[in-house]
């Protein structure tokens, strides 16, 4: 792709400077700008939560929720025996979902981490009220206060004011960091530390991406090439849909995070590439037909990790009647690798442009690690910001979302 498009590296350098200078561009500094004191503080509070709670309920929506969940699920932290597990609430207005959370918390110790930059978003605010009542009913007012940790704006908002009035433990979301670019701030770092993630490695992965992809040599940058190429496919080739694909079921919520990042950043003024996602091979049996033969307005971005170290193997059978003799002794990782190769080949013959973003962590048990996820998070955040500027839109606002919020408040009778 790099050879086909006329990639303007001077423009790329200019856009990167514009992003850094933007009042909402402070996420650019998160990989290496979080002070050791702040990291220590996050770990200190996380340790306390681990010692006192079986569950931490993370209450938030959109950018105040999806990044944390993406990493939690991708690393499969929920199956860890020793650490505090996360539950998620306040990401919908659905009563049944919240009842499930309350049921799980029955007879268990828990704390709450309510995350909202504005401090006024309705879904988390309602869930917080309900869960706070459950917390007070269980522990009494004084102990409940110690079990509430807020992550919010350093200066304004209802949540900020309530936290101050009640002396809740509070983490600040830097003023110049918007929701969908905030996972590497206390928004994601604190709950992930509670769940046992190595947050230093997460930041290290992001820093590795920043230094290697946006340092001196932009000509070598896969990130810049990806950002410009996807815009080229949209602008010149009519590809208005990008599908993020992987053979990793644990990336389901990573896909959701990615869709929010691009959807909310680029989808403005009648512009933007529609972000969609699939998990193969599952979705080869549902979306595979469309991908191969449907409208040719799509391109596909594959994520590839180094293979799992101890994968399952297809066992031998004495009298193999299932026709799988040719696979005996092969690992599922090897089979999956071939499935990826086959899919790339088939989709190429079907006229789909594909990117493959390969990230390796040789030490990781199954390729997906804090290091690789940190890298990918910064990779997509930066690519998204560059790409939004190429579209001529502001990567950091979301006027469309505000419109529905206002309308809903009016219908619900807010003054
Ligand atoms: O990316 C964004 O800014 C949004 O998705 C917000 O994160 C989301 O609307 C939640 O907002 P808040 O953190 O203010 O509750």
Short mmCIF file of C-alpha atoms and ligand atoms in Angstrom, two decimals:
data_model
loop_
_atom_site.label_atom_id
_atom_site.label_comp_id
_atom_site.label_asym_id
_atom_site.label_seq_id
_atom_site.Cartn_x
_atom_site.Cartn_y
_atom_site.Cartn_z
CA UNK A 1 0.00 0.00 0.00
CA UNK A 2 2.87 2.31 0.92
CA UNK A 3 4.16 2.04 -2.66
CA UNK A 4 0.77 2.77 -4.20
CA UNK A 5 -0.13 5.90 -2.30
CA UNK A 6 1.91 9.01 -2.28
CA UNK A 7 2.55 9.13 1.45
CA UNK A 8 3.31 12.67 2.55
CA UNK A 9 5.67 12.34 5.53
CA UNK A 10 5.94 16.12 6.03
CA UNK A 11 2.19 16.27 6.41
CA UNK A 12 2.33 13.31 8.81
CA UNK A 13 4.90 15.14 10.95
CA UNK A 14 2.74 18.29 10.92
CA UNK A 15 -0.37 16.37 11.98
CA UNK A 16 1.52 14.70 14.83
CA UNK A 17 2.61 18.14 16.06
CA UNK A 18 -1.00 19.39 15.77
CA UNK A 19 -2.18 16.48 17.91
CA UNK A 20 0.45 17.13 20.58
CA UNK A 21 -0.46 20.84 20.63
CA UNK A 22 -4.20 20.23 20.82
CA UNK A 23 -5.68 21.08 24.24
CA UNK A 24 -7.14 17.54 24.19
CA UNK A 25 -3.89 15.95 23.06
CA UNK A 26 -2.45 15.16 26.50
CA UNK A 27 -3.13 11.42 26.07
CA UNK A 28 -0.01 11.54 23.87
CA UNK A 29 2.04 11.92 27.07
CA UNK A 30 0.38 9.13 29.04
CA UNK A 31 2.81 6.33 28.10
CA UNK A 32 5.79 8.14 29.60
CA UNK A 33 4.27 11.10 31.43
CA UNK A 34 2.61 9.37 34.37
CA UNK A 35 4.76 10.15 37.40
CA UNK A 36 6.22 7.32 39.52
CA UNK A 37 4.35 8.81 42.52
CA UNK A 38 1.03 8.57 40.71
CA UNK A 39 1.73 4.98 39.67
CA UNK A 40 2.71 4.10 43.25
CA UNK A 41 -0.48 5.69 44.53
CA UNK A 42 -2.58 3.70 42.05
CA UNK A 43 -0.87 0.48 43.19
CA UNK A 44 -1.27 1.37 46.87
CA UNK A 45 -5.02 1.90 46.59
CA UNK A 46 -5.32 -1.18 44.35
CA UNK A 47 -3.61 -3.29 47.03
CA UNK A 48 -6.07 -2.06 49.62
CA UNK A 49 -8.98 -2.97 47.36
CA UNK A 50 -7.50 -6.42 46.73
CA UNK A 51 -7.19 -6.99 50.48
CA UNK A 52 -10.75 -5.96 51.26
CA UNK A 53 -12.80 -6.93 48.22
CA UNK A 54 -13.66 -9.98 46.14
CA UNK A 55 -15.07 -7.66 43.49
CA UNK A 56 -14.47 -4.14 42.27
CA UNK A 57 -17.45 -2.79 40.35
CA UNK A 58 -16.29 -0.44 37.61
CA UNK A 59 -19.12 1.98 36.91
CA UNK A 60 -18.72 3.86 33.64
CA UNK A 61 -19.70 4.01 29.99
CA UNK A 62 -18.01 4.65 26.63
CA UNK A 63 -14.43 5.76 27.06
CA UNK A 64 -14.76 5.49 30.83
CA UNK A 65 -15.41 1.75 30.51
CA UNK A 66 -14.48 0.08 27.24
CA UNK A 67 -10.67 0.28 27.49
CA UNK A 68 -10.65 -1.32 30.94
CA UNK A 69 -12.96 -4.08 29.85
CA UNK A 70 -10.99 -4.63 26.62
CA UNK A 71 -7.78 -5.29 28.55
CA UNK A 72 -9.47 -7.22 31.37
CA UNK A 73 -11.07 -9.65 28.91
CA UNK A 74 -8.09 -9.86 26.55
CA UNK A 75 -5.81 -10.87 29.44
CA UNK A 76 -8.47 -13.14 30.90
CA UNK A 77 -7.93 -11.55 34.31
CA UNK A 78 -11.33 -12.76 35.49
CA UNK A 79 -10.04 -16.31 35.77
CA UNK A 80 -7.18 -15.31 38.11
CA UNK A 81 -7.65 -17.01 41.49
CA UNK A 82 -5.91 -14.55 43.75
CA UNK A 83 -6.85 -11.06 42.61
CA UNK A 84 -9.95 -8.99 42.88
CA UNK A 85 -12.37 -9.58 40.02
CA UNK A 86 -14.01 -6.76 38.09
CA UNK A 87 -17.69 -6.36 37.42
CA UNK A 88 -18.96 -3.71 35.04
CA UNK A 89 -22.02 -1.54 35.59
CA UNK A 90 -23.42 1.76 34.40
CA UNK A 91 -22.77 0.97 30.74
CA UNK A 92 -26.49 0.71 29.95
CA UNK A 93 -29.82 1.63 31.52
CA UNK A 94 -30.89 -1.97 31.69
CA UNK A 95 -32.32 -2.98 35.03
CA UNK A 96 -31.83 -6.72 34.45
CA UNK A 97 -28.08 -6.21 33.86
CA UNK A 98 -27.73 -4.26 37.08
CA UNK A 99 -29.74 -6.88 38.99
CA UNK A 100 -27.22 -9.50 37.81
CA UNK A 101 -24.39 -7.42 39.26
CA UNK A 102 -26.27 -6.98 42.56
CA UNK A 103 -26.92 -10.72 42.70
CA UNK A 104 -23.24 -11.54 42.16
CA UNK A 105 -22.34 -9.18 45.00
CA UNK A 106 -24.65 -10.87 47.52
CA UNK A 107 -22.60 -12.17 50.47
CA UNK A 108 -19.36 -11.00 48.85
CA UNK A 109 -17.05 -8.14 49.74
CA UNK A 110 -16.89 -5.37 47.19
CA UNK A 111 -15.81 -1.82 46.42
CA UNK A 112 -16.92 0.65 43.76
CA UNK A 113 -14.88 2.57 41.23
CA UNK A 114 -17.09 5.14 39.55
CA UNK A 115 -15.47 6.62 36.45
CA UNK A 116 -16.87 9.67 34.70
CA UNK A 117 -14.95 12.61 33.27
CA UNK A 118 -17.96 14.87 33.07
CA UNK A 119 -19.43 13.45 36.26
CA UNK A 120 -22.90 13.92 34.85
CA UNK A 121 -23.44 10.98 32.48
CA UNK A 122 -26.78 9.43 33.28
CA UNK A 123 -26.06 5.68 32.97
CA UNK A 124 -23.14 5.57 35.44
CA UNK A 125 -24.79 8.15 37.72
CA UNK A 126 -27.92 5.98 38.11
CA UNK A 127 -25.91 2.78 38.59
CA UNK A 128 -23.73 4.52 41.18
CA UNK A 129 -26.78 5.55 43.19
CA UNK A 130 -28.14 2.03 43.23
CA UNK A 131 -24.80 0.35 44.01
CA UNK A 132 -23.92 2.97 46.61
CA UNK A 133 -27.15 2.11 48.42
CA UNK A 134 -26.23 -1.59 48.32
CA UNK A 135 -22.78 -0.72 49.68
CA UNK A 136 -24.19 1.41 52.53
CA UNK A 137 -26.82 -1.26 53.36
CA UNK A 138 -24.03 -3.80 53.70
CA UNK A 139 -21.25 -1.86 55.39
CA UNK A 140 -22.82 1.28 56.87
CA UNK A 141 -22.04 4.87 55.82
CA UNK A 142 -18.52 5.18 57.22
CA UNK A 143 -17.11 1.93 55.82
CA UNK A 144 -18.96 2.45 52.50
CA UNK A 145 -17.15 5.77 52.03
CA UNK A 146 -13.81 3.95 52.26
CA UNK A 147 -14.94 1.52 49.58
CA UNK A 148 -15.80 4.17 46.99
CA UNK A 149 -13.07 5.31 44.62
CA UNK A 150 -13.90 7.97 42.06
CA UNK A 151 -12.06 8.73 38.84
CA UNK A 152 -13.15 12.06 37.46
CA UNK A 153 -12.34 15.59 36.30
CA UNK A 154 -9.86 17.39 38.56
CA UNK A 155 -12.02 20.51 38.82
CA UNK A 156 -15.65 20.20 37.78
CA UNK A 157 -18.77 18.04 37.72
CA UNK A 158 -21.29 16.49 40.06
CA UNK A 159 -19.09 13.46 40.74
CA UNK A 160 -16.11 15.67 41.54
CA UNK A 161 -18.25 17.67 43.98
CA UNK A 162 -19.74 14.58 45.63
CA UNK A 163 -16.30 12.98 45.99
CA UNK A 164 -14.94 16.10 47.60
CA UNK A 165 -17.88 16.46 49.98
CA UNK A 166 -17.57 12.83 51.12
CA UNK A 167 -13.80 12.61 51.05
CA UNK A 168 -13.80 9.63 48.67
CA UNK A 169 -10.45 8.37 47.42
CA UNK A 170 -10.16 10.08 44.02
CA UNK A 171 -8.06 9.74 40.89
CA UNK A 172 -7.98 12.59 38.42
CA UNK A 173 -8.53 12.28 34.69
CA UNK A 174 -6.18 14.89 33.20
CA UNK A 175 -8.06 17.85 31.71
CA UNK A 176 -6.54 17.29 28.25
CA UNK A 177 -7.47 13.61 28.00
CA UNK A 178 -10.88 12.71 26.55
CA UNK A 179 -12.83 9.55 27.38
CA UNK A 180 -11.88 7.31 24.47
CA UNK A 181 -8.20 8.24 24.75
CA UNK A 182 -8.09 7.70 28.52
CA UNK A 183 -7.43 4.01 29.15
CA UNK A 184 -3.74 4.60 29.92
CA UNK A 185 -4.70 7.15 32.63
CA UNK A 186 -6.12 6.16 36.07
CA UNK A 187 -9.36 5.43 34.19
CA UNK A 188 -7.91 2.08 33.11
CA UNK A 189 -4.76 1.75 35.20
CA UNK A 190 -6.48 1.70 38.58
CA UNK A 191 -9.13 -1.00 38.02
CA UNK A 192 -6.69 -3.07 35.96
CA UNK A 193 -4.14 -2.90 38.79
CA UNK A 194 -6.87 -4.12 41.17
CA UNK A 195 -7.49 -7.07 38.84
CA UNK A 196 -3.80 -7.98 38.83
CA UNK A 197 -2.66 -6.53 35.49
CA UNK A 198 0.92 -5.36 35.20
CA UNK A 199 0.26 -1.67 34.50
CA UNK A 200 3.97 -0.86 34.12
CA UNK A 201 4.13 -3.26 31.18
CA UNK A 202 0.99 -1.75 29.68
CA UNK A 203 2.62 1.70 29.68
CA UNK A 204 5.90 0.20 28.47
CA UNK A 205 4.12 -1.30 25.45
CA UNK A 206 2.51 2.06 24.68
CA UNK A 207 5.83 3.86 25.06
CA UNK A 208 7.47 1.35 22.76
CA UNK A 209 4.86 2.19 20.13
CA UNK A 210 5.26 5.94 20.63
CA UNK A 211 9.06 5.86 20.41
CA UNK A 212 9.30 3.42 17.53
CA UNK A 213 6.34 4.48 15.41
CA UNK A 214 6.29 8.24 15.92
CA UNK A 215 9.95 8.97 16.55
CA UNK A 216 12.48 10.34 14.06
CA UNK A 217 11.94 7.96 11.19
CA UNK A 218 8.34 8.29 10.01
CA UNK A 219 9.19 6.59 6.70
CA UNK A 220 9.51 3.33 8.62
CA UNK A 221 6.34 3.84 10.64
CA UNK A 222 3.67 1.20 10.19
CA UNK A 223 1.34 3.47 12.18
CA UNK A 224 1.68 6.41 9.77
CA UNK A 225 1.39 4.08 6.80
CA UNK A 226 -1.79 2.54 8.25
CA UNK A 227 -3.38 5.93 9.03
CA UNK A 228 -2.71 7.33 5.56
CA UNK A 229 -3.53 4.12 3.68
CA UNK A 230 -6.93 3.70 5.30
CA UNK A 231 -7.76 7.30 4.38
CA UNK A 232 -6.59 6.62 0.82
CA UNK A 233 -8.84 3.55 0.61
CA UNK A 234 -11.78 5.68 1.79
CA UNK A 235 -11.09 8.74 -0.30
CA UNK A 236 -9.88 7.18 -3.55
CA UNK A 237 -11.33 3.67 -3.59
CA UNK A 238 -14.76 4.08 -2.02
CA UNK A 239 -13.99 1.79 0.91
CA UNK A 240 -16.14 3.35 3.62
CA UNK A 241 -16.09 0.40 6.04
CA UNK A 242 -13.13 -1.02 7.96
CA UNK A 243 -13.42 -4.42 9.59
CA UNK A 244 -11.07 -5.22 12.48
CA UNK A 245 -10.40 -8.95 12.42
CA UNK A 246 -8.52 -11.45 14.55
CA UNK A 247 -8.57 -15.12 15.45
CA UNK A 248 -8.72 -14.24 19.16
CA UNK A 249 -12.10 -14.61 20.90
CA UNK A 250 -10.76 -12.76 23.94
CA UNK A 251 -10.50 -9.61 21.82
CA UNK A 252 -14.27 -9.15 21.62
CA UNK A 253 -14.16 -6.10 23.90
CA UNK A 254 -10.95 -4.83 22.35
CA UNK A 255 -12.98 -4.67 19.15
CA UNK A 256 -15.67 -2.69 20.99
CA UNK A 257 -13.07 -0.26 22.32
CA UNK A 258 -11.61 0.13 18.82
CA UNK A 259 -15.04 0.77 17.27
CA UNK A 260 -15.80 3.48 19.81
CA UNK A 261 -12.40 5.10 19.27
CA UNK A 262 -12.79 5.38 15.51
CA UNK A 263 -16.56 5.82 15.41
CA UNK A 264 -16.67 8.73 17.85
CA UNK A 265 -13.50 10.34 16.54
CA UNK A 266 -14.06 10.17 12.78
CA UNK A 267 -17.80 10.02 12.28
CA UNK A 268 -18.56 13.71 11.83
CA UNK A 269 -19.74 16.19 9.20
CA UNK A 270 -20.96 13.35 6.98
CA UNK A 271 -17.43 11.91 6.99
CA UNK A 272 -15.78 8.83 8.40
CA UNK A 273 -14.99 5.18 7.85
CA UNK A 274 -17.58 2.93 9.51
CA UNK A 275 -15.78 0.71 12.04
CA UNK A 276 -16.94 -2.90 12.19
CA UNK A 277 -15.37 -6.03 13.64
CA UNK A 278 -15.27 -9.80 13.43
CA UNK A 279 -13.75 -12.62 15.44
CA UNK A 280 -12.61 -15.49 13.24
CA UNK A 281 -12.93 -18.35 12.76
CA UNK A 282 -16.34 -18.01 14.49
CA UNK A 283 -17.45 -15.22 12.17
CA UNK A 284 -16.19 -16.94 9.04
CA UNK A 285 -19.35 -18.97 9.54
CA UNK A 286 -21.55 -15.89 9.77
CA UNK A 287 -19.89 -12.87 8.14
CA UNK A 288 -17.44 -14.89 6.01
CA UNK A 289 -19.80 -15.00 3.05
CA UNK A 290 -20.30 -11.23 3.04
CA UNK A 291 -16.60 -10.58 3.45
CA UNK A 292 -15.77 -12.84 0.51
CA UNK A 293 -18.56 -11.91 -1.90
CA UNK A 294 -20.56 -8.95 -0.62
CA UNK A 295 -20.33 -5.25 -1.52
CA UNK A 296 -16.73 -4.26 -2.16
CA UNK A 297 -16.78 -1.17 0.01
CA UNK A 298 -14.76 -2.78 2.81
CA UNK A 299 -11.17 -3.25 3.84
CA UNK A 300 -9.93 -5.48 6.62
CA UNK A 301 -7.36 -4.96 9.38
CA UNK A 302 -6.04 -8.15 10.96
CA UNK A 303 -4.40 -8.36 14.36
CA UNK A 304 -1.83 -11.11 14.75
CA UNK A 305 0.02 -12.17 17.91
CA UNK A 306 2.82 -14.61 18.55
CA UNK A 307 1.36 -18.08 19.08
CA UNK A 308 0.30 -19.51 22.42
CA UNK A 309 3.16 -21.39 24.09
CA UNK A 310 1.25 -24.45 25.29
CA UNK A 311 -1.69 -24.90 22.95
CA UNK A 312 -3.95 -27.93 22.89
CA UNK A 313 -3.12 -30.63 20.36
CA UNK A 314 -5.46 -32.73 18.26
CA UNK A 315 -5.16 -36.13 19.98
CA UNK A 316 -4.56 -39.41 18.19
CA UNK A 317 -7.39 -41.91 17.89
CA UNK A 318 -6.92 -45.60 17.20
CA UNK A 319 -9.53 -45.76 14.49
CA UNK A 320 -10.08 -42.22 13.32
CA UNK A 321 -13.56 -42.21 11.80
CA UNK A 322 -13.99 -38.43 11.88
CA UNK A 323 -11.66 -37.75 8.96
CA UNK A 324 -9.24 -35.79 11.11
CA UNK A 325 -6.30 -38.16 10.79
CA UNK A 326 -4.35 -35.51 8.84
CA UNK A 327 -4.56 -33.14 11.83
CA UNK A 328 -3.43 -35.54 14.55
CA UNK A 329 -0.53 -34.13 16.54
CA UNK A 330 -1.03 -30.61 15.21
CA UNK A 331 -1.66 -27.83 17.72
CA UNK A 332 -4.69 -25.56 17.58
CA UNK A 333 -2.26 -22.65 17.27
CA UNK A 334 -0.81 -24.18 14.08
CA UNK A 335 -4.27 -24.80 12.68
CA UNK A 336 -5.33 -21.25 13.54
CA UNK A 337 -2.25 -19.85 11.82
CA UNK A 338 -3.19 -21.71 8.63
CA UNK A 339 -6.75 -20.47 8.94
CA UNK A 340 -5.44 -16.89 9.03
CA UNK A 341 -3.22 -17.51 5.99
CA UNK A 342 -6.14 -19.05 4.13
CA UNK A 343 -8.49 -16.21 5.02
CA UNK A 344 -6.00 -13.57 3.88
CA UNK A 345 -5.57 -15.38 0.58
CA UNK A 346 -9.27 -15.90 0.04
CA UNK A 347 -10.18 -12.29 0.86
CA UNK A 348 -7.40 -11.00 -1.37
CA UNK A 349 -8.82 -13.03 -4.25
CA UNK A 350 -12.23 -11.59 -3.32
CA UNK A 351 -10.90 -8.07 -3.90
CA UNK A 352 -10.48 -6.93 -0.31
CA UNK A 353 -7.50 -4.82 0.75
CA UNK A 354 -6.03 -6.09 4.00
CA UNK A 355 -3.62 -4.81 6.62
CA UNK A 356 -1.92 -7.20 9.02
CA UNK A 357 -0.72 -5.65 12.28
CA UNK A 358 1.56 -8.17 13.94
CA UNK A 359 2.68 -7.63 17.52
CA UNK A 360 5.00 -10.01 19.34
CA UNK A 361 5.89 -10.46 22.97
CA UNK A 362 8.24 -13.46 23.14
CA UNK A 363 7.75 -13.73 26.90
CA UNK A 364 3.97 -13.84 26.80
CA UNK A 365 2.31 -17.17 27.39
CA UNK A 366 -0.21 -16.64 24.63
CA UNK A 367 0.99 -13.61 22.68
CA UNK A 368 -1.64 -11.30 24.13
CA UNK A 369 0.01 -9.48 27.03
CA UNK A 370 0.10 -6.10 28.72
CA UNK A 371 3.03 -5.21 26.46
CA UNK A 372 1.26 -6.04 23.21
CA UNK A 373 -2.04 -4.50 24.29
CA UNK A 374 -0.32 -1.29 25.42
CA UNK A 375 1.37 -1.11 22.03
CA UNK A 376 -1.90 -1.62 20.16
CA UNK A 377 -3.80 0.91 22.25
CA UNK A 378 -1.35 3.70 21.53
CA UNK A 379 -1.03 2.54 17.91
CA UNK A 380 -4.75 2.88 17.25
CA UNK A 381 -5.20 6.06 19.30
CA UNK A 382 -2.48 7.84 17.31
CA UNK A 383 -3.59 6.38 13.97
CA UNK A 384 -7.16 7.43 14.72
CA UNK A 385 -6.19 11.00 15.60
CA UNK A 386 -4.07 11.33 12.42
CA UNK A 387 -6.76 9.77 10.29
CA UNK A 388 -9.47 12.04 11.74
CA UNK A 389 -7.39 15.10 10.87
CA UNK A 390 -7.00 13.76 7.31
CA UNK A 391 -10.80 13.60 7.19
CA UNK A 392 -10.86 17.22 8.32
CA UNK A 393 -12.69 16.51 11.59
CA UNK A 394 -11.82 17.07 15.24
CA UNK A 395 -10.68 13.71 16.69
CA UNK A 396 -11.47 14.73 20.25
CA UNK A 397 -15.04 16.00 20.36
CA UNK A 398 -18.38 14.15 20.09
CA UNK A 399 -21.11 16.71 19.37
CA UNK A 400 -23.47 13.99 18.11
CA UNK A 401 -23.42 12.17 21.45
CA UNK A 402 -24.12 15.39 23.32
CA UNK A 403 -27.24 15.94 21.19
CA UNK A 404 -28.91 12.71 22.32
CA UNK A 405 -27.94 13.39 25.93
CA UNK A 406 -29.61 16.80 25.83
CA UNK A 407 -32.75 15.45 24.20
CA UNK A 408 -33.03 12.63 26.74
CA UNK A 409 -32.61 15.02 29.67
CA UNK A 410 -35.39 17.17 28.26
CA UNK A 411 -37.73 14.17 27.86
CA UNK A 412 -36.97 13.04 31.41
CA UNK A 413 -37.86 16.46 32.76
CA UNK A 414 -34.43 17.77 33.77
CA UNK A 415 -34.48 21.51 34.23
O1 LIG B 1 -15.07 9.23 24.44
C1 LIG B 1 -15.83 9.90 25.09
O2 LIG B 1 -15.56 11.07 25.44
C2 LIG B 1 -17.17 9.35 25.54
O3 LIG B 1 -17.37 8.07 25.06
C3 LIG B 1 -17.24 9.31 27.05
O4 LIG B 1 -16.19 8.54 27.55
C4 LIG B 1 -18.57 8.76 27.54
O5 LIG B 1 -19.63 9.48 27.00
C5 LIG B 1 -18.64 8.82 29.08
O6 LIG B 1 -18.45 10.14 29.51
P1 LIG B 1 -18.08 10.49 30.99
O7 LIG B 1 -16.76 9.91 31.31
O8 LIG B 1 -18.08 11.97 31.04
O9 LIG B 1 -19.15 9.88 31.87
#
